[in-house]
């Protein structure tokens, strides 16, 4: 007999296992490395330095846009089918396989690529796997504990996940990821296992490393987490999709849930863009190496772990809506600072040559992104649980996944357009400020206690 405590810890291990896709691939190791590869690709095609940076950022955000649309379509549909059949673990197995395949294939992202399509394609495959597996693991939340402990469990899960992300990032920086300039890792040694620095094999190893990490640490999840048995239900795709359509129609009569989904659609889209662009921004705008971006990532992940845990306690005391609101304000301020930051100036004020202040400010931005990003995600997950039942959790979180991805094209598309229009990767992120503020304003009409169907 598996105890309730062990089931909760098994559920935590999904966050621990899956977090490196965000930490290592999306933001701090593969993201900056891809930016380097893409810049070299466009420069070889005749683009000048600034144009190559802008084209690199635009290509990456275009890939994220298409991936987000795919996730937005699949998440609610598969969630509804899962609720109809009463099966969720099968989907978690399936999308875990995509996670491992997509991340492992990133090993073949060479420093010089004839096309950028395949790195973005395989990244998208793994990212789809991670996001959709998350939809179904989130749907298991209502069966873990009562509403009074939900905030603590959600926050602790994110904290545990970010702790895993920190450890994975430290391992990458100490033993594998080499600086493009020196060919050495953060320890000053060559990459482990005889990996060739000239071919950036240490950095490219982030793909297989992430895949193996996930496969190993998902073992406790699959051993300890058990899906509650539902009354015998047969899979009926047509009936499940009909129920999804009806659930969408019912949103007209569920103002709190509808408003929360729209609100989170904007602020989570902007947050995902911040995560997706963080490492590339550090490379393109601040001129940082992969190693510097990795240190930035460690700082962000540590603050994310600590504040996710603390935010879960604040969530339990004050409610998730309060935590979400303050987190959005912090993230809005960070983006405004990043827009006003260059390696030589802060808000247009020129620094003395060699000044460390711009880098220090950007490190501080990373700490705040980690802290506020962790708390807003954990509290949002709790607030969504307040709006569903155990029986409708998968389709509910499918709608939640849809709201997080329905406008997934919007933030990257706005950043892409602003980047092209301004010719600046720095100015290009300014539309994210507006998206955060729209989400914050809409949150005013959300019931902090949620509503059940």
Tab-separated table of C-alpha atoms in Angstrom:
chain	number	residue	atom	x	y	z
A	1	UNK	CA	0.000	0.000	0.000
A	2	UNK	CA	1.490	3.344	-1.067
A	3	UNK	CA	1.003	6.044	1.580
A	4	UNK	CA	-0.464	9.455	0.804
A	5	UNK	CA	2.867	11.068	1.700
A	6	UNK	CA	4.755	8.851	-0.740
A	7	UNK	CA	2.218	9.637	-3.477
A	8	UNK	CA	2.828	13.352	-2.927
A	9	UNK	CA	6.596	12.891	-3.067
A	10	UNK	CA	6.235	10.828	-6.215
A	11	UNK	CA	4.216	13.662	-7.719
A	12	UNK	CA	6.948	16.130	-6.691
A	13	UNK	CA	9.477	14.089	-8.654
A	14	UNK	CA	7.835	15.019	-11.939
A	15	UNK	CA	8.776	18.642	-11.279
A	16	UNK	CA	12.313	17.557	-10.328
A	17	UNK	CA	12.670	15.410	-13.450
A	18	UNK	CA	11.121	17.815	-15.951
A	19	UNK	CA	12.479	21.176	-14.775
A	20	UNK	CA	15.811	20.858	-16.661
A	21	UNK	CA	13.945	21.243	-19.963
A	22	UNK	CA	13.130	24.796	-18.894
A	23	UNK	CA	16.346	25.498	-16.991
A	24	UNK	CA	18.936	23.870	-19.246
A	25	UNK	CA	17.337	23.819	-22.681
A	26	UNK	CA	14.849	26.668	-22.946
A	27	UNK	CA	16.706	29.334	-21.024
A	28	UNK	CA	20.272	28.949	-19.793
A	29	UNK	CA	22.326	26.460	-21.841
A	30	UNK	CA	20.777	25.405	-25.136
A	31	UNK	CA	18.958	28.727	-25.682
A	32	UNK	CA	22.162	30.826	-25.561
A	33	UNK	CA	24.073	28.181	-27.540
A	34	UNK	CA	21.412	28.170	-30.251
A	35	UNK	CA	21.644	31.982	-30.343
A	36	UNK	CA	25.390	31.650	-31.047
A	37	UNK	CA	24.813	29.037	-33.762
A	38	UNK	CA	22.025	31.086	-35.350
A	39	UNK	CA	24.079	34.310	-35.304
A	40	UNK	CA	26.939	32.521	-37.042
A	41	UNK	CA	24.492	31.065	-39.576
A	42	UNK	CA	23.017	34.448	-40.488
A	43	UNK	CA	26.408	36.189	-40.430
A	44	UNK	CA	27.687	33.599	-42.892
A	45	UNK	CA	24.750	34.560	-45.098
A	46	UNK	CA	25.898	38.191	-45.171
A	47	UNK	CA	23.986	39.792	-42.246
A	48	UNK	CA	25.843	42.388	-40.177
A	49	UNK	CA	26.296	41.909	-36.425
A	50	UNK	CA	23.101	43.629	-35.235
A	51	UNK	CA	20.994	42.106	-38.007
A	52	UNK	CA	22.336	38.636	-37.191
A	53	UNK	CA	21.356	39.110	-33.542
A	54	UNK	CA	17.851	40.241	-34.459
A	55	UNK	CA	17.382	37.417	-36.991
A	56	UNK	CA	18.613	34.897	-34.416
A	57	UNK	CA	16.067	36.089	-31.849
A	58	UNK	CA	13.277	36.205	-34.431
A	59	UNK	CA	13.972	32.642	-35.648
A	60	UNK	CA	13.897	31.303	-32.089
A	61	UNK	CA	10.667	33.105	-31.195
A	62	UNK	CA	9.058	31.955	-34.443
A	63	UNK	CA	9.791	28.357	-33.446
A	64	UNK	CA	8.334	28.952	-29.987
A	65	UNK	CA	5.237	30.472	-31.607
A	66	UNK	CA	4.507	27.413	-33.741
A	67	UNK	CA	5.198	25.065	-30.832
A	68	UNK	CA	2.855	27.044	-28.584
A	69	UNK	CA	0.035	26.824	-31.129
A	70	UNK	CA	0.440	23.044	-31.338
A	71	UNK	CA	0.336	22.705	-27.542
A	72	UNK	CA	-2.704	24.990	-27.369
A	73	UNK	CA	-4.621	22.738	-29.750
A	74	UNK	CA	-3.640	19.411	-28.204
A	75	UNK	CA	-3.843	20.245	-24.489
A	76	UNK	CA	-7.631	20.727	-24.042
A	77	UNK	CA	-8.555	18.058	-26.596
A	78	UNK	CA	-6.406	15.351	-25.021
A	79	UNK	CA	-7.433	16.492	-21.536
A	80	UNK	CA	-11.097	16.008	-22.411
A	81	UNK	CA	-10.408	12.565	-23.891
A	82	UNK	CA	-8.468	11.644	-20.750
A	83	UNK	CA	-11.342	12.706	-18.477
A	84	UNK	CA	-13.773	10.749	-20.629
A	85	UNK	CA	-11.741	7.561	-20.370
A	86	UNK	CA	-10.593	8.122	-16.786
A	87	UNK	CA	-6.965	7.494	-17.840
A	88	UNK	CA	-4.101	9.937	-17.318
A	89	UNK	CA	-0.984	7.889	-16.610
A	90	UNK	CA	-0.987	6.449	-20.138
A	91	UNK	CA	-0.697	9.970	-21.569
A	92	UNK	CA	2.111	10.806	-19.137
A	93	UNK	CA	4.069	7.777	-20.383
A	94	UNK	CA	3.517	8.819	-24.008
A	95	UNK	CA	4.588	12.425	-23.604
A	96	UNK	CA	7.512	11.452	-21.394
A	97	UNK	CA	8.779	9.527	-24.414
A	98	UNK	CA	8.565	12.653	-26.573
A	99	UNK	CA	10.436	14.626	-23.887
A	100	UNK	CA	13.316	12.144	-23.922
A	101	UNK	CA	13.455	11.858	-27.726
A	102	UNK	CA	13.321	15.592	-28.430
A	103	UNK	CA	15.923	16.564	-25.854
A	104	UNK	CA	18.339	13.767	-26.764
A	105	UNK	CA	18.345	14.760	-30.446
A	106	UNK	CA	19.695	18.231	-29.615
A	107	UNK	CA	23.152	16.651	-29.401
A	108	UNK	CA	23.349	17.067	-33.174
A	109	UNK	CA	23.119	20.878	-33.063
A	110	UNK	CA	26.594	21.585	-34.446
A	111	UNK	CA	28.400	24.958	-34.204
A	112	UNK	CA	27.970	25.363	-37.971
A	113	UNK	CA	24.563	24.287	-39.277
A	114	UNK	CA	23.436	24.299	-42.908
A	115	UNK	CA	19.886	24.785	-41.630
A	116	UNK	CA	18.426	25.864	-38.282
A	117	UNK	CA	15.245	23.873	-38.829
A	118	UNK	CA	16.216	20.592	-37.178
A	119	UNK	CA	17.435	21.997	-33.824
A	120	UNK	CA	14.188	23.946	-33.471
A	121	UNK	CA	12.144	20.930	-34.636
A	122	UNK	CA	13.601	18.543	-32.062
A	123	UNK	CA	13.428	21.175	-29.346
A	124	UNK	CA	9.722	21.565	-30.177
A	125	UNK	CA	9.109	17.798	-29.979
A	126	UNK	CA	10.578	17.631	-26.478
A	127	UNK	CA	8.844	20.836	-25.398
A	128	UNK	CA	5.458	19.490	-26.519
A	129	UNK	CA	6.160	16.338	-24.525
A	130	UNK	CA	7.078	18.314	-21.416
A	131	UNK	CA	4.093	20.670	-21.576
A	132	UNK	CA	1.474	17.978	-22.238
A	133	UNK	CA	2.900	15.629	-19.608
A	134	UNK	CA	2.602	18.580	-17.214
A	135	UNK	CA	-1.085	18.987	-18.099
A	136	UNK	CA	-1.818	15.428	-16.983
A	137	UNK	CA	0.360	15.479	-13.852
A	138	UNK	CA	-1.336	18.730	-12.790
A	139	UNK	CA	-4.676	16.977	-13.263
A	140	UNK	CA	-3.671	14.545	-10.499
A	141	UNK	CA	-3.448	17.380	-7.943
A	142	UNK	CA	-7.060	17.348	-6.662
A	143	UNK	CA	-6.590	13.739	-5.517
A	144	UNK	CA	-3.445	14.473	-3.498
A	145	UNK	CA	-4.839	16.532	-0.619
A	146	UNK	CA	-7.555	18.924	0.529
A	147	UNK	CA	-7.925	22.542	-0.594
A	148	UNK	CA	-6.344	23.902	2.604
A	149	UNK	CA	-2.988	22.239	1.776
A	150	UNK	CA	-3.122	22.663	-2.003
A	151	UNK	CA	-1.090	25.868	-2.042
A	152	UNK	CA	1.690	24.351	0.055
A	153	UNK	CA	1.877	21.249	-2.135
A	154	UNK	CA	1.896	23.257	-5.355
A	155	UNK	CA	4.594	25.610	-4.040
A	156	UNK	CA	6.674	22.774	-2.614
A	157	UNK	CA	6.445	20.909	-5.918
A	158	UNK	CA	7.764	23.892	-7.834
A	159	UNK	CA	10.465	24.462	-5.191
A	160	UNK	CA	11.580	20.838	-5.438
A	161	UNK	CA	11.586	21.100	-9.219
A	162	UNK	CA	13.688	24.248	-9.225
A	163	UNK	CA	16.121	22.617	-6.782
A	164	UNK	CA	16.529	19.849	-9.351
A	165	UNK	CA	17.059	22.477	-12.013
A	166	UNK	CA	19.807	24.120	-9.924
A	167	UNK	CA	21.602	20.806	-9.405
A	168	UNK	CA	21.357	19.886	-13.095
A	169	UNK	CA	22.673	23.312	-14.091
A	170	UNK	CA	25.579	23.118	-11.649
A	171	UNK	CA	26.574	19.717	-13.033
A	172	UNK	CA	26.447	21.066	-16.592
A	173	UNK	CA	28.551	24.129	-15.766
A	174	UNK	CA	31.149	22.309	-13.674
A	175	UNK	CA	31.716	19.275	-15.849
A	176	UNK	CA	30.288	19.715	-19.362
A	177	UNK	CA	29.411	23.168	-20.771
A	178	UNK	CA	32.534	24.871	-22.084
A	179	UNK	CA	33.054	28.561	-22.708
A	180	UNK	CA	33.231	29.296	-26.402
A	181	UNK	CA	36.353	31.431	-25.794
A	182	UNK	CA	38.433	29.147	-23.577
A	183	UNK	CA	37.019	25.693	-24.230
A	184	UNK	CA	37.028	25.115	-20.456
A	185	UNK	CA	34.199	24.516	-18.028
A	186	UNK	CA	33.515	26.697	-14.996
A	187	UNK	CA	36.122	24.655	-13.082
A	188	UNK	CA	38.792	25.580	-15.632
A	189	UNK	CA	38.966	21.979	-16.850
A	190	UNK	CA	38.156	20.459	-20.211
A	191	UNK	CA	34.662	18.935	-20.599
A	192	UNK	CA	34.265	15.487	-19.047
A	193	UNK	CA	34.380	12.189	-20.962
A	194	UNK	CA	36.875	13.577	-23.483
A	195	UNK	CA	34.238	15.734	-25.197
A	196	UNK	CA	35.705	18.015	-27.862
A	197	UNK	CA	35.510	21.735	-26.954
A	198	UNK	CA	36.208	22.779	-30.542
A	199	UNK	CA	32.974	21.092	-31.626
A	200	UNK	CA	31.156	22.385	-28.511
A	201	UNK	CA	30.411	18.813	-27.494
A	202	UNK	CA	30.326	19.733	-23.803
A	203	UNK	CA	27.537	22.248	-24.375
A	204	UNK	CA	25.752	20.010	-26.894
A	205	UNK	CA	25.717	17.254	-24.259
A	206	UNK	CA	22.948	19.235	-22.548
A	207	UNK	CA	20.442	17.405	-24.773
A	208	UNK	CA	21.342	13.817	-23.802
A	209	UNK	CA	22.008	14.917	-20.223
A	210	UNK	CA	18.484	16.376	-19.938
A	211	UNK	CA	16.963	13.236	-21.474
A	212	UNK	CA	18.814	10.899	-19.096
A	213	UNK	CA	18.029	13.094	-16.080
A	214	UNK	CA	14.319	12.921	-16.878
A	215	UNK	CA	14.305	9.168	-17.479
A	216	UNK	CA	16.099	8.425	-14.196
A	217	UNK	CA	14.119	10.746	-11.920
A	218	UNK	CA	10.716	9.829	-13.327
A	219	UNK	CA	11.151	6.388	-11.762
A	220	UNK	CA	9.798	7.490	-8.319
A	221	UNK	CA	6.838	9.145	-10.052
A	222	UNK	CA	5.829	5.993	-11.905
A	223	UNK	CA	6.485	3.801	-8.849
A	224	UNK	CA	4.623	5.869	-6.253
A	225	UNK	CA	1.909	7.811	-8.052
A	226	UNK	CA	-1.309	5.925	-8.601
A	227	UNK	CA	-4.251	7.268	-10.510
A	228	UNK	CA	-7.497	6.911	-8.521
A	229	UNK	CA	-9.794	4.338	-10.059
A	230	UNK	CA	-12.850	5.797	-11.679
A	231	UNK	CA	-16.076	3.947	-12.354
A	232	UNK	CA	-15.780	1.885	-15.539
A	233	UNK	CA	-15.741	4.302	-18.430
A	234	UNK	CA	-14.975	3.530	-22.040
A	235	UNK	CA	-13.081	5.809	-24.321
A	236	UNK	CA	-15.449	7.823	-26.476
A	237	UNK	CA	-13.602	10.489	-28.401
A	238	UNK	CA	-16.776	12.018	-29.785
A	239	UNK	CA	-18.440	12.221	-26.382
A	240	UNK	CA	-15.275	13.622	-24.758
A	241	UNK	CA	-14.920	16.332	-27.376
A	242	UNK	CA	-18.614	17.138	-27.007
A	243	UNK	CA	-18.073	17.617	-23.276
A	244	UNK	CA	-15.098	19.885	-24.017
A	245	UNK	CA	-17.223	22.028	-26.322
A	246	UNK	CA	-19.896	22.214	-23.631
A	247	UNK	CA	-17.274	23.165	-21.013
A	248	UNK	CA	-16.122	26.033	-23.228
A	249	UNK	CA	-19.728	27.173	-23.689
A	250	UNK	CA	-20.295	27.000	-19.927
A	251	UNK	CA	-17.519	29.547	-19.418
A	252	UNK	CA	-20.119	32.183	-20.276
A	253	UNK	CA	-21.783	31.358	-16.940
A	254	UNK	CA	-18.543	30.926	-14.975
A	255	UNK	CA	-17.163	34.447	-14.880
A	256	UNK	CA	-14.381	33.796	-12.405
A	257	UNK	CA	-12.936	30.822	-14.289
A	258	UNK	CA	-13.327	32.496	-17.681
A	259	UNK	CA	-11.625	35.678	-16.489
A	260	UNK	CA	-8.824	33.746	-14.807
A	261	UNK	CA	-8.143	31.770	-17.978
A	262	UNK	CA	-7.983	34.955	-20.055
A	263	UNK	CA	-5.875	36.749	-17.446
A	264	UNK	CA	-3.407	33.889	-17.187
A	265	UNK	CA	-3.369	33.684	-20.973
A	266	UNK	CA	-1.657	37.069	-21.055
A	267	UNK	CA	0.648	36.968	-18.044
A	268	UNK	CA	1.780	33.364	-18.555
A	269	UNK	CA	2.407	34.022	-22.238
A	270	UNK	CA	4.618	36.953	-21.292
A	271	UNK	CA	6.380	34.903	-18.598
A	272	UNK	CA	7.043	32.073	-21.050
A	273	UNK	CA	8.556	34.616	-23.428
A	274	UNK	CA	10.826	35.915	-20.640
A	275	UNK	CA	11.961	32.344	-19.950
A	276	UNK	CA	12.350	31.537	-23.618
A	277	UNK	CA	14.370	34.683	-24.334
A	278	UNK	CA	16.362	34.991	-21.109
A	279	UNK	CA	19.456	33.113	-22.216
A	280	UNK	CA	19.309	34.331	-25.815
A	281	UNK	CA	18.853	37.902	-24.535
A	282	UNK	CA	21.920	37.533	-22.324
A	283	UNK	CA	23.892	36.379	-25.348
A	284	UNK	CA	22.520	38.811	-27.938
A	285	UNK	CA	22.233	41.985	-25.833
A	286	UNK	CA	24.655	41.607	-22.931
A	287	UNK	CA	27.240	39.648	-24.905
A	288	UNK	CA	27.436	36.937	-22.252
A	289	UNK	CA	28.968	33.498	-22.755
A	290	UNK	CA	27.090	30.253	-22.110
A	291	UNK	CA	28.955	29.986	-18.793
A	292	UNK	CA	27.844	33.463	-17.673
A	293	UNK	CA	24.282	32.648	-18.698
A	294	UNK	CA	24.550	29.436	-16.694
A	295	UNK	CA	25.584	31.328	-13.543
A	296	UNK	CA	22.650	33.658	-14.196
A	297	UNK	CA	20.481	30.525	-14.383
A	298	UNK	CA	21.787	29.130	-11.094
A	299	UNK	CA	20.924	32.379	-9.349
A	300	UNK	CA	17.447	32.437	-10.926
A	301	UNK	CA	16.768	28.794	-10.084
A	302	UNK	CA	17.891	29.199	-6.463
A	303	UNK	CA	15.586	32.173	-5.930
A	304	UNK	CA	12.798	30.292	-7.745
A	305	UNK	CA	13.159	27.313	-5.416
A	306	UNK	CA	13.224	29.429	-2.261
A	307	UNK	CA	10.401	31.742	-3.232
A	308	UNK	CA	8.217	28.925	-4.626
A	309	UNK	CA	8.403	27.240	-1.232
A	310	UNK	CA	7.769	30.513	0.631
A	311	UNK	CA	5.095	31.478	-1.880
A	312	UNK	CA	3.275	28.232	-1.178
A	313	UNK	CA	3.068	29.233	2.503
A	314	UNK	CA	1.881	32.724	1.541
A	315	UNK	CA	-0.630	31.118	-0.802
A	316	UNK	CA	-2.024	29.014	2.039
A	317	UNK	CA	-2.311	32.092	4.274
A	318	UNK	CA	-3.395	34.873	1.909
A	319	UNK	CA	-4.668	32.973	-1.094
A	320	UNK	CA	-3.135	32.462	-4.544
A	321	UNK	CA	-4.590	35.612	-6.091
A	322	UNK	CA	-2.530	37.907	-3.833
A	323	UNK	CA	0.662	35.977	-4.631
A	324	UNK	CA	-0.033	36.112	-8.370
A	325	UNK	CA	-0.665	39.885	-8.326
A	326	UNK	CA	2.574	40.797	-6.569
A	327	UNK	CA	4.527	38.395	-8.759
A	328	UNK	CA	3.188	40.007	-11.944
A	329	UNK	CA	4.177	43.459	-10.688
A	330	UNK	CA	7.711	42.242	-10.011
A	331	UNK	CA	8.009	40.663	-13.466
A	332	UNK	CA	6.722	43.827	-15.156
A	333	UNK	CA	9.380	45.879	-13.386
A	334	UNK	CA	12.100	43.430	-14.438
A	335	UNK	CA	11.214	43.657	-18.137
A	336	UNK	CA	11.239	47.460	-17.912
A	337	UNK	CA	14.737	47.318	-16.426
A	338	UNK	CA	15.940	44.928	-19.140
A	339	UNK	CA	14.696	47.258	-21.881
A	340	UNK	CA	16.741	50.074	-20.353
A	341	UNK	CA	19.910	48.013	-19.950
A	342	UNK	CA	22.960	47.677	-22.210
A	343	UNK	CA	26.497	46.463	-21.452
A	344	UNK	CA	27.595	50.137	-21.284
A	345	UNK	CA	24.580	51.931	-19.771
A	346	UNK	CA	21.609	51.725	-17.410
A	347	UNK	CA	18.467	53.623	-18.539
A	348	UNK	CA	20.571	55.701	-20.903
A	349	UNK	CA	23.106	56.678	-18.243
A	350	UNK	CA	26.546	55.785	-19.553
A	351	UNK	CA	28.755	53.782	-17.219
A	352	UNK	CA	32.505	54.105	-16.884
A	353	UNK	CA	34.411	51.815	-19.194
A	354	UNK	CA	34.658	48.358	-17.679
A	355	UNK	CA	31.893	49.042	-15.131
A	356	UNK	CA	30.408	45.887	-13.634
A	357	UNK	CA	27.098	47.603	-12.809
A	358	UNK	CA	25.168	46.586	-15.985
A	359	UNK	CA	26.112	42.934	-15.471
A	360	UNK	CA	25.216	43.165	-11.778
A	361	UNK	CA	21.814	44.668	-12.631
A	362	UNK	CA	21.145	41.867	-15.098
A	363	UNK	CA	22.077	39.255	-12.486
A	364	UNK	CA	19.573	40.925	-10.152
A	365	UNK	CA	16.973	40.720	-12.920
A	366	UNK	CA	17.630	36.981	-13.112
A	367	UNK	CA	17.079	36.602	-9.384
A	368	UNK	CA	13.745	38.422	-9.554
A	369	UNK	CA	12.640	36.489	-12.654
A	370	UNK	CA	13.319	33.243	-10.809
A	371	UNK	CA	11.571	34.340	-7.619
A	372	UNK	CA	8.477	35.889	-9.197
A	373	UNK	CA	8.256	33.318	-11.993
A	374	UNK	CA	8.281	30.451	-9.513
A	375	UNK	CA	5.640	31.948	-7.241
A	376	UNK	CA	3.294	32.996	-10.050
A	377	UNK	CA	3.358	29.508	-11.583
A	378	UNK	CA	2.776	27.707	-8.302
A	379	UNK	CA	-0.026	30.047	-7.204
A	380	UNK	CA	-1.678	29.906	-10.628
A	381	UNK	CA	-1.742	26.115	-10.440
A	382	UNK	CA	-3.433	26.347	-7.045
A	383	UNK	CA	-6.020	28.866	-8.225
A	384	UNK	CA	-6.873	26.569	-11.142
A	385	UNK	CA	-7.423	23.647	-8.761
A	386	UNK	CA	-9.955	25.839	-6.929
A	387	UNK	CA	-11.950	25.961	-10.182
A	388	UNK	CA	-12.125	22.203	-10.982
A	389	UNK	CA	-13.186	18.890	-9.465
A	390	UNK	CA	-11.213	15.655	-9.425
A	391	UNK	CA	-13.432	14.276	-12.205
A	392	UNK	CA	-12.943	17.254	-14.526
A	393	UNK	CA	-9.325	18.034	-13.654
A	394	UNK	CA	-7.690	16.870	-16.898
A	395	UNK	CA	-10.062	18.791	-19.155
A	396	UNK	CA	-9.880	21.754	-16.738
A	397	UNK	CA	-6.096	21.785	-16.868
A	398	UNK	CA	-6.397	21.216	-20.601
A	399	UNK	CA	-8.276	24.525	-20.783
A	400	UNK	CA	-5.619	25.967	-18.498
A	401	UNK	CA	-2.978	24.694	-20.900
A	402	UNK	CA	-4.956	26.198	-23.756
A	403	UNK	CA	-5.133	29.560	-22.005
A	404	UNK	CA	-1.386	29.425	-21.489
A	405	UNK	CA	-0.788	28.628	-25.144
A	406	UNK	CA	-3.806	30.053	-27.017
A	407	UNK	CA	-1.925	33.294	-27.399
A	408	UNK	CA	1.480	31.599	-27.211
A	409	UNK	CA	2.038	33.072	-30.632
A	410	UNK	CA	1.242	36.563	-29.326
A	411	UNK	CA	4.253	37.323	-27.114
A	412	UNK	CA	6.828	35.796	-29.478
A	413	UNK	CA	5.077	37.407	-32.472
A	414	UNK	CA	5.005	40.819	-30.760
A	415	UNK	CA	8.655	40.448	-29.783
A	416	UNK	CA	9.508	39.329	-33.312
A	417	UNK	CA	7.677	42.317	-34.831
A	418	UNK	CA	9.202	44.790	-32.370
A	419	UNK	CA	12.651	43.310	-32.932
A	420	UNK	CA	12.357	43.601	-36.716
A	421	UNK	CA	10.866	47.111	-36.497
A	422	UNK	CA	13.495	48.458	-34.109
A	423	UNK	CA	16.404	46.367	-35.339
A	424	UNK	CA	17.208	45.839	-31.640
A	425	UNK	CA	16.908	42.652	-29.595
A	426	UNK	CA	16.746	44.855	-26.478
A	427	UNK	CA	13.822	47.055	-27.564
A	428	UNK	CA	12.165	43.978	-29.018
A	429	UNK	CA	11.080	42.642	-25.608
A	430	UNK	CA	9.176	45.807	-24.580
A	431	UNK	CA	5.711	44.449	-25.619
A	432	UNK	CA	5.948	41.971	-22.721
A	433	UNK	CA	5.269	44.837	-20.295
A	434	UNK	CA	1.827	45.418	-21.806
A	435	UNK	CA	0.958	41.714	-21.686
A	436	UNK	CA	1.820	41.490	-17.981
A	437	UNK	CA	-0.304	44.551	-17.178
A	438	UNK	CA	-3.332	43.276	-19.126
A	439	UNK	CA	-3.163	40.016	-17.174
A	440	UNK	CA	-2.913	41.886	-13.869
A	441	UNK	CA	-5.935	44.095	-14.627
A	442	UNK	CA	-8.118	41.136	-15.642
A	443	UNK	CA	-7.214	39.355	-12.406
A	444	UNK	CA	-9.379	41.892	-10.546
A	445	UNK	CA	-12.515	39.981	-11.593
A	446	UNK	CA	-11.288	36.546	-10.458
A	447	UNK	CA	-12.778	35.017	-7.297
A	448	UNK	CA	-9.815	34.264	-4.991
A	449	UNK	CA	-11.664	31.185	-3.690
A	450	UNK	CA	-12.399	29.898	-7.176
A	451	UNK	CA	-15.616	28.218	-8.225
A	452	UNK	CA	-16.623	24.623	-8.806
A	453	UNK	CA	-18.740	23.520	-11.773
